[in-house]
Amino acid sequence: MNMDIVSTNRPKTSIAHTAWSISCHRQQLLATLRQASNKARQQRTTTLVSFTQTVATCDPLRLFQALQQADMGERFFWEYPAEQRALVGVGTATTIQAMGADSFVSIATAWRTLQQEVVKGSGEAMQTAGPILLGGFAFDPLRPRTSLWADFPDGLLILPHLLFHIQHEHATLIISQQITATDDIEQCAAAILDRLQRLSTLVANTPLQEREETTSKLVLRDISPADAWKALVATVVKQIRSDTYQKIVLARSVEAINADQSFDVNTTLQYLRTMYPNAHIFALQRSTHYFVGATPERLLSAHRGQLCTMALAGSAPRGKTEEEDDHLGAELLLSAKNKNEHEIVVATIRDALARFCSRVWIADAPQLLRLKNIQHLETPIVGELLAGYSILDAIQSLHPTPAVGGFPCDKALQEIRENEQLDRGWYAGPFGWVDARGDGEFAVALRSALVEGNTATLFAGCGIVADSDPDSEYLESCLKLNVMLRGLGGEESEAER
């Protein structure tokens, strides 16, 4: 599709200004920095310090916007609005990154090593287990890369210099920094406190941006023509019916160009968090690129030894009326095609978790997960993690689930590599965070886009099974693409209505 569509993406600012300040325990910070300096001197190497401090709570997006004004480095945003949980980070204290098929193992090993080496301190007793690392993984490290995802390695965890962990009415700040034996600790502490003071002022004077109704134009272009994508779906359906495999997820990509101005990630996040409070809202900056989205699918969370995940597969549109919505939901629950697709995902997740869990619980039947413009079949799954394992180990076993790859996994991935003709990059890959205890949360990076300046590349995928219809799958992919089209300021195109 090549067309112009009206957009509504001019930001306006709200008038409310809220005072906010950070009170940091200077003496405890100094003591932690000196401890790191002594260790660096003894071991003749650079030492990583992580200092945790309770701070006043603040709207996560206001913080994210203020950090752009502060110009302290690349930014990170992660929020689950319905539960008032968020992580907002800036700058880089250290990174863990890897390339190739062993990227999950390499990242997990490096994370364990980091936990043993970091010098930790806090201003008081802390519930937050710093340091917290944030990042993600490519969907398929064996797929040839293109320049589109050049700034995103196959595996990447970032430890921000400043990271705010906000939960309900409580917030903590984790300060992380590399310290050498020759650093002037008084100057290091003064520089940190100065940054925090500057940030306090910026937050108080950086109101949330909102959209105002004005016209601009987005030009959309299918990376692969619609007819070619539908033909691929038809070919895959024939292969499934000949028992080559049971399911394959085929993705589409659309390029959107704003003819008038650069995309504003801040207003995109504001829209997504408002419209999709039950999704994970995220943005990660790498150089001039932002990977941003609102994904309904949690891959895995870990808290004090308990793993929580869900099977999410099978989709239907929302109805225009309550009666139509209930009818579409009932049809989805009874649909043989969608139930079959969903059951494959449930079984695969159960088998993957069994390797790392002493017990696994699965809900008796799927339920409806209703989002703004689409509803899915969802089955909650819970497991008790065995000692010695972390969330990173379980992610390696789970990814990719049949919901984003296919089944059997190896055959489906090979088909995707050979015929999809799309560099998914981090789309449909694990994206989230892990802390020093091994607790954390990773989502599957669906409903997402890679944004640079006035250009955005959007992604969506559909699960193809034996009775899939190419036209219906194409329309479903358009429905999913609409999440980010609207988030970037666009309206539905005629092809998607």
Short mmCIF file of C-alpha atoms in Angstrom, two decimals:
data_model
loop_
_atom_site.label_atom_id
_atom_site.label_comp_id
_atom_site.label_asym_id
_atom_site.label_seq_id
_atom_site.Cartn_x
_atom_site.Cartn_y
_atom_site.Cartn_z
CA MET A 1 0.00 0.00 0.00
CA ASN A 2 1.33 3.42 -1.00
CA MET A 3 -0.90 6.20 0.28
CA ASP A 4 -1.21 9.34 2.38
CA ILE A 5 -3.27 9.26 5.55
CA VAL A 6 -4.29 12.10 7.86
CA SER A 7 -2.54 12.14 11.19
CA THR A 8 -3.03 13.90 14.51
CA ASN A 9 0.45 14.00 15.93
CA ARG A 10 1.24 17.62 16.74
CA PRO A 11 2.10 17.70 20.43
CA LYS A 12 0.67 20.21 22.84
CA THR A 13 1.69 20.56 26.46
CA SER A 14 -0.52 20.27 29.49
CA ILE A 15 -0.54 23.26 31.82
CA ALA A 16 0.04 21.44 35.10
CA HIS A 17 3.49 21.81 36.63
CA THR A 18 4.36 19.65 39.63
CA ALA A 19 7.24 20.32 42.00
CA TRP A 20 9.54 17.35 42.43
CA SER A 21 12.89 16.95 44.08
CA ILE A 22 15.40 14.23 44.82
CA SER A 23 16.95 14.04 48.26
CA CYS A 24 20.05 11.85 48.10
CA HIS A 25 22.01 10.58 51.11
CA ARG A 26 25.32 12.20 50.26
CA GLN A 27 27.35 10.53 53.01
CA GLN A 28 26.11 7.03 52.19
CA LEU A 29 26.74 7.70 48.50
CA LEU A 30 30.28 8.84 49.29
CA ALA A 31 30.89 5.76 51.44
CA THR A 32 29.79 3.45 48.63
CA LEU A 33 31.93 5.29 46.06
CA ARG A 34 34.97 5.06 48.36
CA GLN A 35 34.40 1.33 48.81
CA ALA A 36 34.38 0.93 45.03
CA SER A 37 37.51 3.08 44.73
CA ASN A 38 39.35 0.94 47.28
CA LYS A 39 38.35 -2.22 45.44
CA ALA A 40 39.53 -0.73 42.14
CA ARG A 41 42.85 0.15 43.75
CA GLN A 42 43.33 -3.30 45.26
CA GLN A 43 42.41 -5.19 42.09
CA ARG A 44 43.93 -2.63 39.70
CA THR A 45 40.81 -2.52 37.59
CA THR A 46 37.65 -0.49 37.09
CA THR A 47 34.87 -1.22 39.59
CA LEU A 48 31.13 -0.90 39.04
CA VAL A 49 29.14 0.73 41.83
CA SER A 50 25.36 0.55 42.32
CA PHE A 51 23.73 2.84 44.90
CA THR A 52 19.98 2.63 45.67
CA GLN A 53 18.01 5.47 47.21
CA THR A 54 14.33 6.08 47.99
CA VAL A 55 13.00 9.15 46.16
CA ALA A 56 9.70 10.95 45.72
CA THR A 57 7.42 9.35 43.16
CA CYS A 58 6.81 11.03 39.83
CA ASP A 59 4.90 10.35 36.63
CA PRO A 60 7.20 8.03 34.63
CA LEU A 61 6.60 9.78 31.33
CA ARG A 62 7.34 13.21 32.81
CA LEU A 63 10.68 11.77 33.93
CA PHE A 64 11.31 10.31 30.49
CA GLN A 65 10.59 13.66 28.82
CA ALA A 66 12.75 15.57 31.30
CA LEU A 67 15.65 13.19 30.71
CA GLN A 68 15.55 14.14 27.04
CA GLN A 69 15.94 17.79 28.03
CA ALA A 70 18.74 16.88 30.44
CA ASP A 71 20.75 15.34 27.60
CA MET A 72 22.34 12.71 29.86
CA GLY A 73 22.46 9.95 27.25
CA GLU A 74 20.21 7.32 25.74
CA ARG A 75 16.85 6.73 27.40
CA PHE A 76 14.82 3.68 28.41
CA PHE A 77 11.10 3.45 29.25
CA TRP A 78 9.09 0.47 30.53
CA GLU A 79 5.61 0.75 32.03
CA TYR A 80 2.60 -1.41 32.85
CA PRO A 81 0.04 1.37 33.40
CA ALA A 82 -2.77 -0.75 34.86
CA GLU A 83 -0.52 -1.78 37.77
CA GLN A 84 1.30 1.56 38.06
CA ARG A 85 4.71 -0.04 37.58
CA ALA A 86 7.49 1.59 35.62
CA LEU A 87 11.23 1.78 34.99
CA VAL A 88 12.77 4.91 33.51
CA GLY A 89 16.49 5.04 32.80
CA VAL A 90 19.13 7.21 31.19
CA GLY A 91 22.83 6.90 30.37
CA THR A 92 24.96 3.78 30.44
CA ALA A 93 27.08 2.51 33.31
CA THR A 94 27.84 -0.76 31.54
CA THR A 95 26.37 -3.06 28.91
CA ILE A 96 26.26 -6.80 28.32
CA GLN A 97 25.88 -7.72 24.68
CA ALA A 98 26.30 -10.76 22.50
CA MET A 99 25.89 -11.93 18.91
CA GLY A 100 24.96 -15.28 17.40
CA ALA A 101 23.12 -18.42 18.40
CA ASP A 102 24.64 -18.47 21.92
CA SER A 103 23.58 -14.92 22.79
CA PHE A 104 21.14 -16.04 25.52
CA VAL A 105 23.78 -18.20 27.23
CA SER A 106 26.45 -15.51 26.91
CA ILE A 107 24.17 -12.82 28.35
CA ALA A 108 23.06 -15.02 31.27
CA THR A 109 26.66 -15.95 32.12
CA ALA A 110 27.84 -12.33 31.98
CA TRP A 111 24.91 -11.24 34.15
CA ARG A 112 25.86 -13.78 36.85
CA THR A 113 29.46 -12.56 36.77
CA LEU A 114 28.34 -8.96 37.09
CA GLN A 115 26.33 -9.72 40.23
CA GLN A 116 29.51 -10.94 41.95
CA GLU A 117 31.64 -7.96 40.94
CA VAL A 118 29.44 -4.93 41.59
CA VAL A 119 29.83 -2.86 44.78
CA LYS A 120 26.35 -2.19 46.20
CA GLY A 121 25.18 0.44 48.62
CA SER A 122 21.99 2.16 49.72
CA GLY A 123 20.78 5.10 51.70
CA GLU A 124 18.45 2.89 53.74
CA ALA A 125 16.91 -0.59 53.81
CA MET A 126 15.80 -1.37 50.26
CA GLN A 127 13.24 -3.73 48.77
CA THR A 128 14.48 -3.01 45.25
CA ALA A 129 17.32 -5.35 44.29
CA GLY A 130 19.74 -3.20 42.35
CA PRO A 131 21.37 -3.18 39.98
CA ILE A 132 18.60 -3.62 37.38
CA LEU A 133 19.55 -4.27 33.77
CA LEU A 134 17.20 -3.61 30.87
CA GLY A 135 17.20 -4.64 27.24
CA GLY A 136 16.19 -7.30 24.80
CA PHE A 137 17.03 -9.96 22.27
CA ALA A 138 16.65 -10.44 18.54
CA PHE A 139 13.85 -12.70 17.37
CA ASP A 140 16.25 -14.95 15.45
CA PRO A 141 20.03 -14.50 15.80
CA LEU A 142 20.62 -16.90 12.90
CA ARG A 143 18.73 -14.76 10.41
CA PRO A 144 21.01 -12.54 8.27
CA ARG A 145 20.99 -8.96 9.53
CA THR A 146 20.37 -5.77 7.58
CA SER A 147 21.43 -2.19 8.32
CA LEU A 148 17.96 -1.45 9.75
CA TRP A 149 18.87 -3.04 13.11
CA ALA A 150 22.59 -2.17 13.09
CA ASP A 151 22.42 -0.57 16.56
CA PHE A 152 20.67 -3.57 18.13
CA PRO A 153 22.85 -6.65 18.79
CA ASP A 154 21.32 -10.11 19.12
CA GLY A 155 21.38 -9.78 22.89
CA LEU A 156 21.73 -6.60 24.94
CA LEU A 157 21.30 -5.70 28.61
CA ILE A 158 21.99 -2.14 29.69
CA LEU A 159 22.72 -0.89 33.21
CA PRO A 160 21.61 2.77 33.13
CA HIS A 161 23.56 5.45 34.96
CA LEU A 162 20.30 6.63 36.54
CA LEU A 163 17.32 4.31 36.84
CA PHE A 164 14.02 5.16 38.50
CA HIS A 165 11.89 2.24 39.68
CA ILE A 166 8.32 3.44 40.29
CA GLN A 167 5.59 1.28 41.81
CA HIS A 168 2.31 2.84 42.96
CA GLU A 169 3.23 5.57 45.45
CA HIS A 170 6.80 4.36 46.00
CA ALA A 171 9.92 5.07 43.97
CA THR A 172 13.60 4.26 44.18
CA LEU A 173 16.58 5.60 42.28
CA ILE A 174 19.48 3.33 41.38
CA ILE A 175 22.71 5.18 40.58
CA SER A 176 25.30 3.09 38.75
CA GLN A 177 28.77 4.18 37.67
CA GLN A 178 32.21 2.86 36.80
CA ILE A 179 34.88 3.90 39.32
CA THR A 180 38.65 3.78 38.80
CA ALA A 181 41.42 3.90 41.41
CA THR A 182 42.35 7.46 40.39
CA ASP A 183 38.86 8.98 40.44
CA ASP A 184 38.28 11.89 42.81
CA ILE A 185 35.36 10.52 44.84
CA GLU A 186 34.26 13.92 46.13
CA GLN A 187 34.04 15.20 42.56
CA CYS A 188 32.16 12.05 41.44
CA ALA A 189 29.57 12.50 44.17
CA ALA A 190 29.24 16.23 43.44
CA ALA A 191 28.67 15.53 39.74
CA ILE A 192 25.97 12.96 40.52
CA LEU A 193 24.19 15.30 42.94
CA ASP A 194 24.39 18.12 40.40
CA ARG A 195 22.73 15.92 37.74
CA LEU A 196 19.96 15.01 40.16
CA GLN A 197 19.35 18.65 41.06
CA ARG A 198 19.22 19.62 37.40
CA LEU A 199 16.80 16.78 36.72
CA SER A 200 14.55 17.89 39.59
CA THR A 201 14.28 21.34 38.02
CA LEU A 202 13.58 19.92 34.56
CA VAL A 203 10.83 17.60 35.80
CA ALA A 204 9.10 20.48 37.57
CA ASN A 205 9.17 22.47 34.34
CA THR A 206 8.46 19.71 31.81
CA PRO A 207 4.70 19.12 31.56
CA LEU A 208 3.33 16.10 29.79
CA GLN A 209 2.85 16.53 26.06
CA GLU A 210 -0.52 15.75 24.54
CA ARG A 211 -1.75 15.74 20.97
CA GLU A 212 -3.83 18.49 19.47
CA GLU A 213 -6.03 17.98 16.43
CA THR A 214 -4.03 19.14 13.45
CA THR A 215 -3.26 17.69 10.05
CA SER A 216 -0.08 16.13 8.83
CA LYS A 217 0.55 13.27 6.42
CA LEU A 218 2.01 9.83 6.76
CA VAL A 219 3.12 7.99 3.66
CA LEU A 220 2.85 4.21 4.04
CA ARG A 221 4.70 1.58 2.05
CA ASP A 222 4.48 -2.19 2.39
CA ILE A 223 7.98 -3.67 2.66
CA SER A 224 6.54 -6.73 0.90
CA PRO A 225 3.54 -6.13 -1.43
CA ALA A 226 0.20 -7.34 -0.12
CA ASP A 227 -0.29 -9.83 -2.97
CA ALA A 228 3.15 -11.36 -2.37
CA TRP A 229 2.49 -11.73 1.35
CA LYS A 230 -0.90 -13.34 0.76
CA ALA A 231 0.70 -15.73 -1.76
CA LEU A 232 3.23 -16.74 0.90
CA VAL A 233 0.38 -17.41 3.35
CA ALA A 234 -1.32 -19.62 0.76
CA THR A 235 1.90 -21.57 0.17
CA VAL A 236 2.42 -22.09 3.90
CA VAL A 237 -1.17 -23.32 4.32
CA LYS A 238 -0.54 -25.99 1.67
CA GLN A 239 2.64 -27.09 3.46
CA ILE A 240 0.79 -27.31 6.79
CA ARG A 241 -1.95 -29.42 5.21
CA SER A 242 0.73 -31.78 3.88
CA ASP A 243 1.99 -32.22 7.48
CA THR A 244 5.27 -30.34 6.96
CA TYR A 245 4.52 -28.46 10.19
CA GLN A 246 1.49 -27.42 12.24
CA LYS A 247 1.85 -23.64 12.45
CA ILE A 248 3.99 -20.79 11.16
CA VAL A 249 3.86 -17.12 12.19
CA LEU A 250 4.43 -14.84 9.22
CA ALA A 251 5.26 -11.20 9.85
CA ARG A 252 4.66 -8.07 7.79
CA SER A 253 6.46 -4.75 7.87
CA VAL A 254 5.25 -1.30 6.81
CA GLU A 255 7.34 1.85 6.48
CA ALA A 256 5.68 5.08 7.58
CA ILE A 257 7.14 8.50 6.73
CA ASN A 258 5.94 11.75 8.29
CA ALA A 259 6.17 14.36 5.57
CA ASP A 260 6.00 17.32 7.98
CA GLN A 261 8.16 16.54 11.01
CA SER A 262 10.00 13.92 13.01
CA PHE A 263 8.02 11.49 15.08
CA ASP A 264 7.79 12.40 18.76
CA VAL A 265 8.38 9.27 20.87
CA ASN A 266 7.16 11.11 23.98
CA THR A 267 3.68 11.70 22.56
CA THR A 268 3.63 8.19 21.11
CA LEU A 269 4.21 6.75 24.59
CA GLN A 270 1.57 9.05 26.06
CA TYR A 271 -0.97 7.78 23.53
CA LEU A 272 -0.05 4.11 24.02
CA ARG A 273 -0.17 4.20 27.83
CA THR A 274 -3.57 5.91 27.73
CA MET A 275 -5.16 3.62 25.15
CA TYR A 276 -3.52 0.33 26.21
CA PRO A 277 -3.22 0.34 30.03
CA ASN A 278 -3.11 -3.48 30.13
CA ALA A 279 -0.13 -3.69 27.78
CA HIS A 280 3.59 -3.31 28.41
CA ILE A 281 4.57 0.10 27.05
CA PHE A 282 8.24 0.39 26.14
CA ALA A 283 10.90 2.44 24.39
CA LEU A 284 14.65 1.87 24.09
CA GLN A 285 16.96 4.40 22.50
CA ARG A 286 20.05 3.31 20.61
CA SER A 287 21.87 6.25 19.02
CA THR A 288 19.21 8.02 16.88
CA HIS A 289 16.84 5.02 16.82
CA TYR A 290 13.99 4.21 19.20
CA PHE A 291 12.42 0.78 19.47
CA VAL A 292 8.96 1.56 20.82
CA GLY A 293 5.72 -0.33 21.29
CA ALA A 294 2.78 -1.57 23.35
CA THR A 295 2.75 -5.34 23.62
CA PRO A 296 -0.10 -7.36 25.17
CA GLU A 297 2.01 -10.49 25.63
CA ARG A 298 4.11 -11.08 28.72
CA LEU A 299 6.69 -13.73 27.94
CA LEU A 300 7.70 -14.33 31.55
CA SER A 301 7.95 -12.69 34.95
CA ALA A 302 9.86 -13.96 37.97
CA HIS A 303 9.32 -12.95 41.58
CA ARG A 304 10.94 -14.75 44.51
CA GLY A 305 11.10 -18.07 42.70
CA GLN A 306 7.69 -18.00 41.05
CA LEU A 307 7.46 -17.78 37.27
CA CYS A 308 4.33 -16.35 35.65
CA THR A 309 3.59 -16.40 31.96
CA MET A 310 0.69 -16.76 29.55
CA ALA A 311 -0.21 -18.41 26.30
CA LEU A 312 -1.51 -15.75 23.92
CA ALA A 313 -2.68 -16.92 20.50
CA GLY A 314 -5.89 -16.55 18.52
CA SER A 315 -7.31 -13.13 17.63
CA ALA A 316 -10.54 -11.38 16.71
CA PRO A 317 -11.54 -7.71 16.28
CA ARG A 318 -13.48 -5.78 18.92
CA GLY A 319 -17.13 -5.06 18.22
CA LYS A 320 -18.61 -1.64 17.62
CA THR A 321 -21.34 -2.34 20.20
CA GLU A 322 -21.35 -4.35 23.43
CA GLU A 323 -23.58 -6.96 21.80
CA GLU A 324 -21.31 -7.31 18.77
CA ASP A 325 -18.24 -7.40 21.02
CA ASP A 326 -19.69 -10.24 23.09
CA HIS A 327 -20.63 -12.11 19.92
CA LEU A 328 -17.12 -11.80 18.46
CA GLY A 329 -15.59 -12.89 21.77
CA ALA A 330 -17.87 -15.94 21.97
CA GLU A 331 -16.98 -16.87 18.39
CA LEU A 332 -13.29 -16.60 19.23
CA LEU A 333 -13.67 -18.90 22.23
CA LEU A 334 -15.45 -21.47 20.06
CA SER A 335 -13.31 -21.12 16.93
CA ALA A 336 -11.66 -24.45 16.09
CA LYS A 337 -8.90 -22.70 14.13
CA ASN A 338 -8.02 -20.33 16.99
CA LYS A 339 -8.39 -23.01 19.71
CA ASN A 340 -6.01 -25.30 17.84
CA GLU A 341 -3.47 -22.50 17.42
CA HIS A 342 -3.82 -21.63 21.11
CA GLU A 343 -3.44 -25.20 22.37
CA ILE A 344 -0.16 -25.59 20.50
CA VAL A 345 1.21 -22.55 22.35
CA VAL A 346 -0.01 -23.79 25.76
CA ALA A 347 1.62 -27.21 25.31
CA THR A 348 4.93 -25.76 24.15
CA ILE A 349 5.18 -23.35 27.09
CA ARG A 350 4.30 -26.11 29.56
CA ASP A 351 7.03 -28.38 28.22
CA ALA A 352 9.61 -25.56 28.19
CA LEU A 353 8.94 -24.56 31.81
CA ALA A 354 9.06 -28.16 33.01
CA ARG A 355 12.85 -28.09 32.55
CA PHE A 356 13.26 -25.28 35.10
CA CYS A 357 10.28 -25.71 37.43
CA SER A 358 9.35 -28.20 40.13
CA ARG A 359 5.65 -27.68 39.35
CA VAL A 360 3.66 -25.98 36.57
CA TRP A 361 0.02 -24.86 36.85
CA ILE A 362 -2.14 -24.14 33.77
CA ALA A 363 -5.60 -22.53 33.82
CA ASP A 364 -8.42 -24.91 32.89
CA ALA A 365 -9.54 -22.94 29.82
CA PRO A 366 -8.52 -19.84 27.86
CA GLN A 367 -10.06 -16.49 28.66
CA LEU A 368 -10.46 -13.33 26.59
CA LEU A 369 -7.82 -10.61 26.75
CA ARG A 370 -9.58 -7.54 25.40
CA LEU A 371 -7.52 -4.61 24.14
CA LYS A 372 -8.54 -1.39 22.43
CA ASN A 373 -9.07 -2.75 18.91
CA ILE A 374 -8.43 -6.49 19.20
CA GLN A 375 -9.10 -9.43 21.54
CA HIS A 376 -7.04 -12.56 22.09
CA LEU A 377 -7.29 -15.98 23.70
CA GLU A 378 -5.17 -16.02 26.87
CA THR A 379 -4.28 -18.85 29.27
CA PRO A 380 -2.34 -17.99 32.48
CA ILE A 381 0.52 -20.36 33.42
CA VAL A 382 2.52 -20.41 36.69
CA GLY A 383 5.62 -22.40 37.70
CA GLU A 384 7.88 -22.82 40.73
CA LEU A 385 11.47 -22.13 39.64
CA LEU A 386 14.10 -24.68 40.65
CA ALA A 387 17.08 -23.43 42.69
CA GLY A 388 20.04 -22.22 40.66
CA TYR A 389 18.02 -20.87 37.73
CA SER A 390 17.00 -17.32 36.84
CA ILE A 391 14.50 -15.71 34.51
CA LEU A 392 17.18 -15.53 31.80
CA ASP A 393 17.54 -19.32 31.75
CA ALA A 394 13.80 -19.80 31.36
CA ILE A 395 13.59 -17.21 28.58
CA GLN A 396 16.17 -19.08 26.56
CA SER A 397 13.99 -22.19 26.77
CA LEU A 398 10.70 -20.39 26.01
CA HIS A 399 11.72 -18.21 23.08
CA PRO A 400 10.41 -18.29 20.47
CA THR A 401 7.00 -19.59 21.52
CA PRO A 402 4.69 -20.92 18.79
CA ALA A 403 2.76 -17.65 19.15
CA VAL A 404 5.56 -15.77 17.37
CA GLY A 405 7.51 -18.52 15.57
CA GLY A 406 5.52 -21.66 14.88
CA PHE A 407 5.46 -25.37 15.60
CA PRO A 408 7.56 -27.47 15.42
CA CYS A 409 9.91 -24.60 16.22
CA ASP A 410 12.99 -25.56 14.19
CA LYS A 411 11.04 -26.26 10.99
CA ALA A 412 8.99 -23.09 11.37
CA LEU A 413 12.07 -20.91 11.95
CA GLN A 414 13.78 -22.37 8.90
CA GLU A 415 10.74 -21.55 6.76
CA ILE A 416 10.68 -18.00 8.14
CA ARG A 417 14.40 -17.49 7.43
CA GLU A 418 14.12 -18.74 3.87
CA ASN A 419 10.85 -17.17 2.72
CA GLU A 420 9.63 -14.35 4.95
CA GLN A 421 12.18 -11.92 3.43
CA LEU A 422 11.98 -9.61 6.44
CA ASP A 423 14.56 -8.58 9.01
CA ARG A 424 12.47 -8.77 12.19
CA GLY A 425 15.35 -7.60 14.36
CA TRP A 426 13.99 -7.23 17.89
CA TYR A 427 10.36 -7.46 16.78
CA ALA A 428 8.75 -10.49 18.51
CA GLY A 429 11.87 -10.97 20.63
CA PRO A 430 12.08 -10.92 24.47
CA PHE A 431 12.22 -7.39 25.89
CA GLY A 432 12.36 -6.36 29.55
CA TRP A 433 14.50 -6.30 32.71
CA VAL A 434 16.25 -8.43 35.33
CA ASP A 435 17.48 -7.46 38.81
CA ALA A 436 20.23 -8.69 41.13
CA ARG A 437 17.99 -11.42 42.63
CA GLY A 438 17.15 -12.86 39.24
CA ASP A 439 13.64 -11.45 39.42
CA GLY A 440 12.41 -9.57 36.40
CA GLU A 441 9.91 -9.34 33.62
CA PHE A 442 10.16 -9.85 29.87
CA ALA A 443 7.47 -9.30 27.27
CA VAL A 444 7.30 -10.36 23.64
CA ALA A 445 7.97 -7.20 21.63
CA LEU A 446 4.81 -7.17 19.52
CA ARG A 447 2.85 -4.08 18.31
CA SER A 448 6.11 -2.25 17.85
CA ALA A 449 8.07 0.03 15.55
CA LEU A 450 11.66 1.12 14.97
CA VAL A 451 11.67 4.91 14.75
CA GLU A 452 14.34 7.28 13.46
CA GLY A 453 13.54 10.90 12.72
CA ASN A 454 10.52 11.07 10.42
CA THR A 455 10.67 7.39 9.43
CA ALA A 456 9.18 4.44 11.29
CA THR A 457 9.20 0.74 10.41
CA LEU A 458 6.18 -1.07 11.86
CA PHE A 459 5.80 -4.82 12.39
CA ALA A 460 2.92 -7.27 12.84
CA GLY A 461 2.52 -11.03 12.48
CA CYS A 462 -0.20 -13.68 12.10
CA GLY A 463 -0.30 -17.32 13.10
CA ILE A 464 -0.90 -19.46 10.02
CA VAL A 465 -2.53 -22.87 10.50
CA ALA A 466 -4.26 -25.38 8.22
CA ASP A 467 -7.51 -23.45 7.74
CA SER A 468 -6.03 -19.94 7.51
CA ASP A 469 -7.36 -17.67 4.78
CA PRO A 470 -4.80 -15.29 3.17
CA ASP A 471 -7.23 -12.35 2.91
CA SER A 472 -8.40 -12.76 6.50
CA GLU A 473 -4.82 -13.02 7.78
CA TYR A 474 -3.86 -9.87 5.89
CA LEU A 475 -6.75 -7.96 7.47
CA GLU A 476 -5.76 -9.26 10.90
CA SER A 477 -2.21 -8.01 10.37
CA CYS A 478 -3.59 -4.58 9.44
CA LEU A 479 -5.60 -4.57 12.66
CA LYS A 480 -2.42 -5.22 14.64
CA LEU A 481 -0.44 -2.60 12.71
CA ASN A 482 -3.08 -0.04 13.65
CA VAL A 483 -1.82 0.03 17.24
CA MET A 484 1.45 1.68 16.25
CA LEU A 485 -0.05 3.63 13.32
CA ARG A 486 -2.33 5.41 15.75
CA GLY A 487 0.47 5.68 18.29
CA LEU A 488 2.60 7.49 15.73
CA GLY A 489 -0.26 9.82 14.88
CA GLY A 490 -1.94 8.07 11.98
CA GLU A 491 -5.45 6.93 11.20
CA GLU A 492 -6.58 3.69 9.65
CA SER A 493 -6.08 3.43 5.91
CA GLU A 494 -8.89 2.31 3.64
CA ALA A 495 -7.19 -1.10 3.30
CA GLU A 496 -7.47 -1.58 7.06
CA ARG A 497 -11.05 -0.53 7.65
#
